[in-house]
């Protein structure tokens, strides 16, 4: 049942008459990532995700994100739920605030932060900074990413994300490529993640998503601790 939630969320809201003309974008997608030297395939992550953005006016909108994740190591169920409040300062720039929660088998982190994004010609990017807490354990998260659209079909980019949570620090750097065909986006990632006391490890990822409305679906990417950690 959990696996169909992101798809059901987007499909139901897009079809509902109360949202007619006000849903500015949405997407559903599937991601997979795995560490490079994991020949057994046990250190992997599969994510089923959905996102929807609802515009109150031309300048203000809210975006909701939902993802369900399965970890190959322990078959643990995990989920992330986020809400963004967005102000579109111009046709090329948006700023916002986000809140969210990550859960793994009933244990979770709450987080809140600020974000911003821009599009200028063939270049687009976004950045965020936030704080996280869980039962007295505090931390911070931040990230920066850019994409360059070489054509209407191809885009290449890079991103860096960092978690500084009490007892768990991690930083991730990745390169990404996207191929766009009509409303479908296919993506591939390679990168490294450095986890405190565990060293650095390379990984790869693959993804596919179907966009509705705006070209990229919704304004901002998903945030959170579970989004930063690949194949674990």
Short mmCIF file of C-alpha atoms in Angstrom, two decimals:
data_model
loop_
_atom_site.label_atom_id
_atom_site.label_comp_id
_atom_site.label_asym_id
_atom_site.label_seq_id
_atom_site.Cartn_x
_atom_site.Cartn_y
_atom_site.Cartn_z
CA UNK A 1 0.00 0.00 0.00
CA UNK A 2 2.78 2.47 0.90
CA UNK A 3 4.40 2.09 -2.51
CA UNK A 4 1.46 3.67 -4.35
CA UNK A 5 1.13 6.77 -2.15
CA UNK A 6 3.24 9.22 -4.22
CA UNK A 7 1.47 8.22 -7.43
CA UNK A 8 -1.95 8.39 -5.81
CA UNK A 9 -1.21 11.78 -4.27
CA UNK A 10 -0.30 13.44 -7.56
CA UNK A 11 -2.96 11.69 -9.63
CA UNK A 12 -5.76 12.49 -7.19
CA UNK A 13 -4.88 16.14 -6.79
CA UNK A 14 -4.38 16.72 -10.50
CA UNK A 15 -7.76 15.15 -11.25
CA UNK A 16 -9.70 16.94 -8.52
CA UNK A 17 -11.88 19.76 -9.80
CA UNK A 18 -11.12 21.98 -6.80
CA UNK A 19 -7.57 22.37 -8.08
CA UNK A 20 -8.48 23.09 -11.69
CA UNK A 21 -6.33 25.90 -13.08
CA UNK A 22 -4.35 26.26 -9.83
CA UNK A 23 -1.99 23.27 -9.97
CA UNK A 24 1.09 24.74 -11.64
CA UNK A 25 3.16 21.55 -11.79
CA UNK A 26 3.63 18.02 -10.51
CA UNK A 27 5.64 14.85 -11.09
CA UNK A 28 5.90 11.18 -10.15
CA UNK A 29 9.15 9.29 -10.39
CA UNK A 30 11.38 6.37 -9.40
CA UNK A 31 15.04 6.53 -8.28
CA UNK A 32 17.67 3.86 -7.63
CA UNK A 33 21.18 4.25 -6.19
CA UNK A 34 23.96 1.88 -5.12
CA UNK A 35 27.55 2.03 -3.93
CA UNK A 36 30.13 1.16 -6.56
CA UNK A 37 31.91 -1.71 -4.81
CA UNK A 38 28.76 -3.44 -3.54
CA UNK A 39 28.78 -6.52 -5.76
CA UNK A 40 26.02 -8.19 -3.73
CA UNK A 41 23.67 -5.25 -4.27
CA UNK A 42 22.63 -5.11 -0.62
CA UNK A 43 23.63 -1.46 -0.09
CA UNK A 44 21.00 0.09 -2.35
CA UNK A 45 18.11 2.53 -2.12
CA UNK A 46 14.94 2.59 -4.23
CA UNK A 47 12.65 5.62 -3.96
CA UNK A 48 9.13 6.13 -5.27
CA UNK A 49 8.42 9.86 -5.17
CA UNK A 50 5.80 12.44 -6.00
CA UNK A 51 5.54 16.23 -5.84
CA UNK A 52 2.81 18.77 -6.51
CA UNK A 53 2.78 22.59 -6.56
CA UNK A 54 -0.35 24.66 -6.06
CA UNK A 55 -0.36 28.35 -7.00
CA UNK A 56 -2.52 30.71 -4.95
CA UNK A 57 -1.47 33.69 -7.09
CA UNK A 58 1.11 34.38 -9.76
CA UNK A 59 3.66 35.15 -7.02
CA UNK A 60 2.84 32.68 -4.22
CA UNK A 61 2.58 28.90 -4.20
CA UNK A 62 3.00 25.85 -1.97
CA UNK A 63 4.74 22.62 -2.90
CA UNK A 64 4.30 19.22 -1.26
CA UNK A 65 6.75 16.32 -1.63
CA UNK A 66 6.30 12.70 -0.63
CA UNK A 67 8.70 9.77 -1.09
CA UNK A 68 8.69 6.15 0.06
CA UNK A 69 12.05 4.39 0.22
CA UNK A 70 13.26 0.80 0.46
CA UNK A 71 16.80 0.01 1.64
CA UNK A 72 18.33 -3.18 0.28
CA UNK A 73 20.50 -3.75 3.35
CA UNK A 74 17.73 -4.33 5.87
CA UNK A 75 14.49 -3.97 3.88
CA UNK A 76 13.65 -1.11 6.27
CA UNK A 77 10.78 1.14 5.25
CA UNK A 78 11.48 4.86 5.18
CA UNK A 79 9.57 7.94 4.12
CA UNK A 80 10.03 11.66 3.72
CA UNK A 81 7.30 14.31 3.70
CA UNK A 82 7.98 17.99 2.96
CA UNK A 83 6.13 21.25 2.45
CA UNK A 84 7.53 24.38 0.77
CA UNK A 85 6.13 27.91 0.86
CA UNK A 86 7.36 29.71 -2.27
CA UNK A 87 7.54 33.32 -3.41
CA UNK A 88 8.27 33.77 -7.12
CA UNK A 89 10.23 37.02 -7.10
CA UNK A 90 10.42 37.12 -10.91
CA UNK A 91 10.10 34.85 -13.91
CA UNK A 92 13.67 33.71 -13.27
CA UNK A 93 14.01 33.60 -9.46
CA UNK A 94 12.15 32.01 -6.53
CA UNK A 95 12.74 31.93 -2.79
CA UNK A 96 11.05 29.85 -0.16
CA UNK A 97 10.95 28.15 3.22
CA UNK A 98 10.53 24.43 3.82
CA UNK A 99 9.61 22.06 6.64
CA UNK A 100 9.82 18.29 6.56
CA UNK A 101 10.22 14.99 8.35
CA UNK A 102 12.20 11.85 7.56
CA UNK A 103 11.13 8.54 9.14
CA UNK A 104 12.90 5.17 9.24
CA UNK A 105 10.95 2.43 11.01
CA UNK A 106 9.27 4.99 13.31
CA UNK A 107 12.45 6.94 14.10
CA UNK A 108 12.73 10.32 12.45
CA UNK A 109 14.17 13.80 12.06
CA UNK A 110 12.26 17.05 11.71
CA UNK A 111 13.85 19.88 9.75
CA UNK A 112 13.15 23.43 8.63
CA UNK A 113 15.05 25.78 6.34
CA UNK A 114 15.28 28.41 3.62
CA UNK A 115 15.89 27.91 -0.10
CA UNK A 116 16.29 29.80 -3.34
CA UNK A 117 16.51 29.05 -7.05
CA UNK A 118 17.10 30.76 -10.38
CA UNK A 119 16.99 30.23 -14.14
CA UNK A 120 19.05 32.42 -16.45
CA UNK A 121 19.40 31.42 -20.07
CA UNK A 122 20.70 27.86 -20.15
CA UNK A 123 21.83 27.91 -16.52
CA UNK A 124 19.71 27.04 -13.50
CA UNK A 125 20.51 26.39 -9.89
CA UNK A 126 19.29 26.30 -6.32
CA UNK A 127 20.62 26.40 -2.77
CA UNK A 128 19.23 25.65 0.68
CA UNK A 129 20.21 25.78 4.36
CA UNK A 130 18.35 24.37 7.32
CA UNK A 131 18.38 22.87 10.80
CA UNK A 132 17.32 19.39 11.96
CA UNK A 133 16.40 17.88 15.33
CA UNK A 134 15.24 14.61 16.84
CA UNK A 135 14.78 14.01 20.58
CA UNK A 136 17.38 16.59 21.56
CA UNK A 137 19.82 15.73 18.77
CA UNK A 138 20.44 18.84 16.65
CA UNK A 139 22.20 19.50 13.38
CA UNK A 140 22.31 21.43 10.15
CA UNK A 141 21.96 20.70 6.45
CA UNK A 142 22.93 22.72 3.39
CA UNK A 143 23.33 22.24 -0.32
CA UNK A 144 24.06 23.90 -3.64
CA UNK A 145 23.40 22.63 -7.17
CA UNK A 146 23.65 23.94 -10.74
CA UNK A 147 22.48 22.56 -14.10
CA UNK A 148 23.45 23.67 -17.61
CA UNK A 149 20.98 22.94 -20.40
CA UNK A 150 23.03 22.25 -23.51
CA UNK A 151 19.80 21.87 -25.52
CA UNK A 152 16.08 21.27 -24.97
CA UNK A 153 16.90 17.58 -24.52
CA UNK A 154 20.16 17.42 -22.55
CA UNK A 155 21.36 18.98 -19.29
CA UNK A 156 24.47 18.45 -17.16
CA UNK A 157 25.17 19.60 -13.63
CA UNK A 158 26.84 19.20 -10.26
CA UNK A 159 25.75 19.48 -6.64
CA UNK A 160 27.18 19.39 -3.13
CA UNK A 161 25.21 18.61 0.04
CA UNK A 162 26.37 18.48 3.62
CA UNK A 163 24.84 17.11 6.84
CA UNK A 164 26.27 18.11 10.21
CA UNK A 165 24.19 16.18 12.72
CA UNK A 166 25.34 15.26 16.21
CA UNK A 167 26.92 11.82 15.88
CA UNK A 168 26.60 11.73 12.09
CA UNK A 169 28.37 14.04 9.64
CA UNK A 170 28.30 13.44 5.89
CA UNK A 171 29.07 15.34 2.71
CA UNK A 172 28.07 14.35 -0.83
CA UNK A 173 29.34 15.61 -4.17
CA UNK A 174 27.81 14.39 -7.42
CA UNK A 175 27.70 14.94 -11.16
CA UNK A 176 24.38 14.51 -12.95
CA UNK A 177 23.05 14.24 -16.50
CA UNK A 178 19.42 14.54 -17.64
CA UNK A 179 17.66 13.65 -20.86
CA UNK A 180 14.28 15.27 -21.51
CA UNK A 181 11.71 13.87 -23.93
CA UNK A 182 8.31 15.52 -23.89
CA UNK A 183 7.13 15.15 -20.26
CA UNK A 184 9.59 12.40 -19.28
CA UNK A 185 12.97 13.08 -17.65
CA UNK A 186 15.64 10.36 -17.40
CA UNK A 187 18.64 11.01 -15.15
CA UNK A 188 21.95 9.45 -14.11
CA UNK A 189 24.28 10.40 -11.28
CA UNK A 190 27.80 9.52 -10.15
CA UNK A 191 29.40 10.84 -7.01
CA UNK A 192 31.13 10.28 -3.72
CA UNK A 193 29.93 10.54 -0.15
CA UNK A 194 32.20 11.02 2.87
CA UNK A 195 30.67 9.76 6.12
CA UNK A 196 32.26 10.47 9.49
CA UNK A 197 34.22 7.46 10.82
CA UNK A 198 33.32 5.44 7.69
CA UNK A 199 35.45 7.11 5.02
CA UNK A 200 34.62 8.01 1.43
CA UNK A 201 32.69 5.84 -1.03
CA UNK A 202 31.64 6.22 -4.66
CA UNK A 203 28.12 5.55 -5.88
CA UNK A 204 25.90 5.75 -8.94
CA UNK A 205 22.22 6.44 -9.39
CA UNK A 206 19.50 6.24 -12.04
CA UNK A 207 16.11 7.93 -12.15
CA UNK A 208 12.99 8.49 -14.23
CA UNK A 209 10.08 10.83 -13.74
CA UNK A 210 6.98 12.05 -15.52
CA UNK A 211 6.33 15.80 -15.28
CA UNK A 212 2.97 17.55 -15.39
CA UNK A 213 2.44 21.26 -15.99
CA UNK A 214 5.73 23.15 -15.71
CA UNK A 215 8.69 21.75 -17.65
CA UNK A 216 10.47 20.44 -14.55
CA UNK A 217 7.29 19.65 -12.63
CA UNK A 218 7.73 21.69 -9.44
CA UNK A 219 9.98 24.58 -8.39
CA UNK A 220 12.31 22.98 -5.82
CA UNK A 221 13.98 19.62 -5.31
CA UNK A 222 13.36 17.51 -2.22
CA UNK A 223 15.39 18.15 0.94
CA UNK A 224 16.30 16.14 4.00
CA UNK A 225 18.73 13.63 5.42
CA UNK A 226 17.36 10.66 3.47
CA UNK A 227 17.74 12.57 0.18
CA UNK A 228 21.46 13.14 0.75
CA UNK A 229 22.37 9.54 1.63
CA UNK A 230 22.54 7.32 -1.50
CA UNK A 231 22.41 3.54 -1.58
CA UNK A 232 22.30 3.03 2.16
#
